[in-house]
Coordinates of C-alpha atoms in Angstrom, one line a residue:
Chain A
M21 CA 11.3 30.3 215.2
S22 CA 8.4 33.5 214.4
N23 CA 8.0 35.8 216.4
R24 CA 4.3 35.8 216.6
I25 CA 3.4 35.1 220.1
V26 CA 0.2 33.5 221.3
E27 CA -1.8 33.9 224.4
L28 CA -2.7 30.5 226.2
E29 CA -5.7 30.8 229.0
I30 CA -5.3 27.7 230.6
L31 CA -7.4 26.5 233.4
R32 CA -5.6 25.9 236.5
Y33 CA -6.8 23.3 239.4
N34 CA -4.5 22.3 242.3
P35 CA -6.8 20.3 244.5
E36 CA -4.4 20.9 247.7
T37 CA -5.1 24.7 247.5
D38 CA -7.4 26.1 245.1
E39 CA -11.1 26.3 245.8
E40 CA -12.0 25.8 242.0
P41 CA -10.1 25.6 238.8
K42 CA -9.2 28.9 237.4
F43 CA -7.4 30.9 234.3
Q44 CA -3.5 31.1 233.4
T45 CA -2.2 33.3 231.1
F46 CA 1.3 32.3 229.0
S47 CA 2.4 34.3 226.4
V48 CA 4.0 31.8 224.3
P49 CA 6.4 32.7 221.7
C50 CA 5.1 30.1 218.5
A51 CA 6.8 28.6 215.4
E52 CA 4.9 28.2 212.3
D53 CA 4.1 24.8 212.4
W54 CA 3.6 24.1 215.9
V55 CA 0.7 22.6 217.4
V56 CA -1.4 23.4 220.8
L57 CA 0.2 20.8 222.8
D58 CA 4.1 22.3 221.3
A59 CA 3.0 25.5 223.0
I60 CA 2.3 24.0 226.2
N61 CA 5.4 21.9 226.1
Y62 CA 6.8 25.6 226.3
I63 CA 5.2 26.4 229.1
K64 CA 6.2 23.5 231.1
D65 CA 9.7 23.5 229.9
E66 CA 10.7 27.4 230.4
L67 CA 7.4 28.9 232.3
D68 CA 5.9 26.8 234.6
R69 CA 7.3 23.0 235.5
T70 CA 3.9 22.6 238.0
L71 CA 1.1 22.7 234.9
S72 CA 0.1 19.4 235.1
Y73 CA -1.2 17.4 231.5
R74 CA -1.5 14.4 229.8
W75 CA 0.5 13.6 226.5
S76 CA 3.0 10.8 225.1
C77 CA 3.1 10.6 220.8
H78 CA 2.3 13.4 219.8
M79 CA 0.9 12.2 216.6
A80 CA -2.7 11.5 217.0
V81 CA -2.3 8.1 218.0
C82 CA -2.1 7.2 222.0
G83 CA -5.3 10.0 222.3
S84 CA -3.5 10.9 225.7
C85 CA -3.9 15.0 224.9
G86 CA -7.5 15.4 224.5
M87 CA -8.1 19.1 226.0
M88 CA -11.3 21.8 225.3
I89 CA -9.6 24.1 222.2
N90 CA -11.4 27.3 222.5
G91 CA -14.5 25.2 223.8
E92 CA -14.1 22.5 221.8
P93 CA -13.1 19.0 222.7
M94 CA -9.5 18.6 220.7
L95 CA -6.6 16.6 220.8
S96 CA -4.3 19.0 221.4
C97 CA -1.6 17.7 218.8
K98 CA -3.2 17.8 216.2
S99 CA -4.8 21.5 216.5
F100 CA -2.2 23.9 214.5
L101 CA -1.8 27.2 216.5
R102 CA -1.7 28.6 212.4
D103 CA -5.5 27.7 212.4
L104 CA -6.0 29.5 215.3
P105 CA -6.4 33.0 216.8
D106 CA -3.8 34.6 219.3
R107 CA -5.7 33.7 222.3
I108 CA -6.3 30.3 222.8
R109 CA -8.6 29.3 225.6
V110 CA -7.4 25.8 227.2
E111 CA -9.7 23.3 229.2
P112 CA -9.5 19.9 230.6
L113 CA -12.1 17.7 228.7
T114 CA -15.2 18.3 229.8
N115 CA -17.8 16.3 231.4
F116 CA -14.9 14.7 233.2
P117 CA -14.1 15.7 236.5
I118 CA -10.2 17.3 236.8
E119 CA -7.9 15.4 238.7
R120 CA -5.2 18.9 238.8
D121 CA -4.7 20.9 236.0
L122 CA -6.0 19.7 232.3
V123 CA -6.0 16.9 233.7
V124 CA -9.5 14.7 234.0
V125 CA -10.2 11.6 235.9
M126 CA -11.5 8.6 233.3
D127 CA -12.5 6.0 235.8
D128 CA -16.1 6.4 234.2
F129 CA -15.2 5.8 231.4
M130 CA -12.7 3.0 232.5
D131 CA -15.8 1.5 233.8
K132 CA -18.1 2.0 230.9
L133 CA -15.6 0.7 228.3
D134 CA -15.2 -2.9 230.6
S135 CA -18.6 -3.2 230.7
V136 CA -19.7 -3.7 227.3
K137 CA -17.2 -6.3 227.1
P138 CA -15.0 -4.5 224.6
F139 CA -12.5 -8.0 223.5
L140 CA -13.4 -10.8 221.0
I141 CA -15.4 -13.3 223.0
P142 CA -14.5 -16.8 220.6
R143 CA -17.7 -20.0 220.1
E144 CA -14.4 -21.7 220.8
E145 CA -11.2 -20.8 222.9
K146 CA -8.2 -21.6 220.1
T147 CA -4.9 -23.0 221.4
V148 CA -1.9 -21.5 219.3
D149 CA -1.1 -24.4 218.1
E150 CA -4.8 -24.7 216.3
G151 CA -4.4 -21.9 214.3
E152 CA -6.0 -18.2 214.1
F153 CA -9.3 -17.3 213.5
L154 CA -9.6 -16.9 210.1
Q155 CA -11.4 -13.8 208.3
T156 CA -11.7 -12.5 204.5
P157 CA -11.3 -8.6 203.9
A158 CA -14.9 -8.2 203.5
Q159 CA -15.5 -9.3 206.9
L160 CA -13.0 -7.2 208.0
S161 CA -14.1 -4.3 206.1
K162 CA -17.7 -4.4 208.2
F163 CA -16.5 -3.4 211.1
K164 CA -12.5 -2.0 210.6
Q165 CA -13.4 1.6 210.7
Y166 CA -14.7 1.0 214.5
T167 CA -11.6 -0.2 215.2
L168 CA -9.7 3.1 215.0
C169 CA -10.9 4.4 218.6
I170 CA -8.1 6.0 220.1
N171 CA -9.8 6.4 223.4
C172 CA -9.5 9.7 223.7
T173 CA -13.1 10.3 225.3
L174 CA -13.5 13.9 223.1
C175 CA -16.8 12.2 222.1
Y176 CA -18.0 12.0 225.5
A177 CA -17.2 15.6 226.5
A178 CA -19.1 16.4 223.0
C179 CA -21.6 14.7 223.9
P180 CA -24.6 16.6 225.3
Q181 CA -26.1 13.6 226.4
Y182 CA -23.8 12.3 228.1
A183 CA -23.7 15.5 229.6
H184 CA -27.4 15.6 230.7
N185 CA -26.8 11.8 232.3
E186 CA -23.7 10.2 233.9
G187 CA -25.0 7.2 233.3
F188 CA -25.7 6.8 229.9
V189 CA -22.4 4.4 228.4
G190 CA -21.4 6.6 225.7
P191 CA -20.0 7.0 222.7
A192 CA -17.1 5.1 222.2
A193 CA -18.0 2.5 224.4
L194 CA -21.3 1.9 222.1
A195 CA -19.0 1.7 219.3
L196 CA -16.7 -0.5 220.4
A197 CA -19.4 -3.0 221.4
H198 CA -20.1 -2.9 218.2
R199 CA -16.7 -2.9 216.3
Y200 CA -16.9 -6.7 218.0
N201 CA -21.0 -7.3 217.2
L202 CA -20.2 -6.8 214.4
D203 CA -16.9 -8.6 214.1
S204 CA -17.1 -12.2 212.2
R205 CA -15.1 -14.7 214.8
D206 CA -16.8 -13.0 217.6
V207 CA -20.2 -14.8 219.6
G208 CA -20.5 -12.1 222.6
R209 CA -23.9 -9.7 221.3
S210 CA -26.2 -11.0 223.7
A211 CA -23.7 -11.1 226.4
R212 CA -22.9 -7.4 225.7
A213 CA -26.8 -7.1 225.4
D214 CA -27.1 -6.3 229.3
V215 CA -25.1 -3.2 229.1
V216 CA -25.4 -1.8 225.8
A217 CA -29.7 -2.2 224.7
S218 CA -30.4 -1.3 228.5
N219 CA -31.8 2.5 228.9
A220 CA -28.6 3.4 229.7
G221 CA -27.0 2.0 226.5
I222 CA -27.9 2.7 222.8
W223 CA -31.2 4.0 223.6
E224 CA -29.8 7.3 225.6
C225 CA -28.5 8.6 222.5
S226 CA -31.2 11.1 220.6
F227 CA -28.4 11.0 217.5
V228 CA -26.9 14.2 218.1
G229 CA -24.0 13.0 216.3
A230 CA -21.6 16.1 218.1
C231 CA -19.3 12.2 218.8
S232 CA -18.6 11.9 215.0
E233 CA -18.3 15.6 214.3
V234 CA -14.8 15.2 216.9
C235 CA -14.1 12.2 216.1
P236 CA -10.0 12.3 215.5
H237 CA -9.9 9.8 213.4
G238 CA -13.5 9.7 211.8
V239 CA -15.3 6.1 214.3
D240 CA -18.3 7.7 213.7
P241 CA -19.7 6.9 216.7
A242 CA -23.2 7.8 216.2
A243 CA -23.5 6.0 213.1
A244 CA -22.7 2.5 215.2
I245 CA -25.2 3.6 218.0
Q246 CA -27.9 4.2 215.3
Q247 CA -26.7 0.4 213.6
T248 CA -26.5 -0.8 217.0
K249 CA -30.1 0.5 217.9
I250 CA -31.6 -1.5 214.7
A251 CA -29.6 -4.6 215.0
S252 CA -30.9 -4.5 218.8
S253 CA -34.7 -4.1 218.2
V254 CA -34.5 -6.9 215.4
D255 CA -33.0 -9.1 218.7
Y256 CA -35.9 -7.8 221.0
F257 CA -38.3 -8.8 218.8
R258 CA -36.8 -12.5 217.9
D259 CA -36.5 -12.8 221.8
M260 CA -39.7 -12.0 222.5
L261 CA -41.4 -13.8 219.5
I262 CA -39.2 -17.3 219.9
P263 CA -39.0 -18.8 222.9
G264 CA -36.3 -20.0 224.8
R265 CA -34.1 -17.8 222.7
R266 CA -32.9 -15.7 224.9
S267 CA -31.7 -17.7 228.3
Chain U
M24 CA -29.1 -3.7 233.7
A25 CA -31.4 -5.2 232.2
V26 CA -32.2 -5.0 228.2
S27 CA -34.7 -1.7 227.6
N28 CA -38.4 -2.4 226.3
K29 CA -37.8 0.8 224.0
P30 CA -37.6 -0.4 220.2
I31 CA -41.1 -0.6 220.2
I32 CA -41.0 3.0 220.4
W33 CA -37.9 2.9 218.7
L34 CA -38.7 0.9 215.4
L35 CA -41.8 2.9 215.1
F36 CA -40.1 6.0 215.3
A37 CA -37.9 5.1 212.6
A38 CA -40.3 3.7 210.3
G39 CA -41.9 7.0 210.6
G40 CA -38.6 8.8 209.7
T41 CA -38.3 6.5 207.2
F42 CA -41.8 7.2 205.4
A43 CA -41.9 10.7 206.4
A44 CA -38.5 11.3 204.4
F45 CA -39.4 9.5 201.4
V46 CA -42.9 8.9 200.9
T47 CA -44.5 12.1 202.8
P48 CA -42.8 14.9 200.6
V49 CA -44.5 13.0 197.2
L50 CA -47.5 13.2 199.2
I51 CA -47.1 16.8 199.5
F52 CA -45.7 17.4 196.0
I53 CA -48.7 15.8 194.6
T54 CA -51.4 17.6 196.4
G55 CA -50.1 20.6 196.8
L56 CA -48.2 21.6 194.1
A57 CA -49.1 19.2 191.4
L58 CA -52.5 19.6 191.5
P59 CA -52.9 23.3 192.1
S60 CA -50.2 24.4 189.5
G61 CA -52.1 21.5 186.3
L62 CA -48.9 19.5 186.4
L63 CA -51.5 17.0 187.1
P64 CA -55.5 16.9 185.7
A65 CA -57.3 18.0 188.4
E66 CA -59.6 15.2 188.3
A67 CA -56.8 12.8 189.0
L68 CA -57.7 13.1 192.6
A69 CA -61.2 13.4 191.9
Y70 CA -63.8 12.9 195.3
D71 CA -64.9 8.8 193.8
R72 CA -61.2 7.9 192.7
V73 CA -60.0 8.5 196.2
L74 CA -63.1 7.2 198.1
A75 CA -62.1 4.2 195.3
V76 CA -59.1 3.9 196.9
A77 CA -59.5 4.4 200.3
Q78 CA -62.2 1.6 200.2
T79 CA -60.0 -0.9 199.0
Q80 CA -57.6 -2.5 202.2
I81 CA -54.6 -1.6 200.1
G82 CA -55.5 1.4 199.9
K83 CA -57.0 2.1 203.6
L84 CA -53.5 0.2 205.0
V85 CA -51.5 2.6 202.6
L86 CA -53.4 5.8 203.6
F87 CA -53.0 4.5 207.3
A88 CA -49.1 4.2 207.2
V89 CA -48.8 7.2 206.0
V90 CA -50.8 8.8 209.0
F91 CA -49.7 6.5 212.0
L92 CA -46.0 6.5 211.4
P93 CA -44.7 10.3 211.3
V94 CA -47.5 10.9 213.5
W95 CA -45.1 8.3 216.2
H96 CA -41.9 9.6 215.1
A97 CA -43.2 13.4 215.5
A98 CA -44.2 12.2 219.0
H99 CA -40.6 10.4 220.0
R100 CA -38.9 13.3 218.3
L101 CA -41.2 16.0 220.5
R102 CA -40.5 14.2 223.5
I103 CA -36.5 13.9 223.0
T104 CA -36.3 17.8 222.1
A105 CA -37.9 18.2 225.3
H106 CA -35.6 16.4 226.9
D107 CA -32.5 18.3 224.7
F108 CA -34.3 21.9 225.9
G109 CA -33.5 20.7 229.5
I110 CA -37.4 19.6 230.1
R111 CA -36.9 16.7 232.8
A112 CA -40.0 15.6 233.5
D113 CA -40.0 12.8 231.4
A114 CA -42.5 11.2 232.5
F115 CA -45.4 13.6 231.9
V116 CA -44.0 14.4 228.4
K117 CA -44.1 10.8 227.8
Y118 CA -47.0 10.0 228.1
I119 CA -48.3 13.7 226.3
C120 CA -46.4 12.9 223.3
Y121 CA -46.9 9.6 223.3
G122 CA -50.9 9.4 224.4
L123 CA -51.4 12.2 221.3
A124 CA -49.7 9.9 219.2
A125 CA -52.0 6.5 220.5
T126 CA -54.9 8.8 219.7
A127 CA -54.2 9.8 216.6
T128 CA -53.6 6.4 215.0
V129 CA -57.1 4.8 217.0
I130 CA -59.1 8.1 214.7
S131 CA -57.0 7.1 212.1
A132 CA -57.6 3.4 212.0
I133 CA -61.5 4.2 213.0
A134 CA -61.9 6.3 210.5
L135 CA -60.5 4.4 207.4
F136 CA -62.5 1.1 209.1
S137 CA -65.6 3.1 208.4
I138 CA -65.2 4.3 205.1

């Protein structure tokens, strides 16, 4: 282990005893190849067992360890200490209520994710015996990028529109809606439109693009939302001009 | 939630943005740089030639697009920028921005029609 000592300023909050969150600083001896999550795990194991935070896979797959690291929303398992200064400020993801220490309340995001019906709505249900819904590689490539979302909600912490307006459906949920709308096996676009194409949906986005910058998997929710704006605009005028198209 | 009627403004905004990005710079180059620097002959945009263009239906349409599309783009962008700067009087901002754009649209249409 190298002898680099990193000072971690961690925002602590215990809802049972604290009026408001406050910073606590820990000195952590770090190895060269550590990420911020390793340093936090060291604190939990060696310095303060009461520290609460979420993590699971330690390899940027599960999406649970998102935190504000020096003010930027990042996965703590993907943030190498060698890229960071000796004093690192770690806070829970912004734009979410704090549950305890670095754990945030995800209910709002979960409700919004649910509201866009992020699942396949096929033209007709098939039994297992009837076989698969076939898809060509070209059809897959249209939406594959948007399947890479791990629901880490870094994009919600980065989004200035979500910060202004809690009602905004938000980047990840809208990108996932777009993912299913683009799927050749899916016919759920009009069923999703009530939420996706509402004022609180895509139209609340002003294309700042911060969501795409912080996304750890390069999903590019900003592009998904702009593409949905075009598709929804076409739908809007078709519905207006072609009678009986939308019931 | 109901489907929003924002596509009306947004399509004007998107079309205006595309137009302003691809066509407006070319027009600025021709009128602002190529002509004054002598890259194009001075008579290329002589008054009677431009007038002849503006008197055709296609010419009127193109000139109308040059004016009204970027104006709607600017109006919507200013409205959003106001929001981003923390101005929350959106109803007021909206009427000012879109009102100016609508006025500019009507004026340019009348001006072109009367040529």
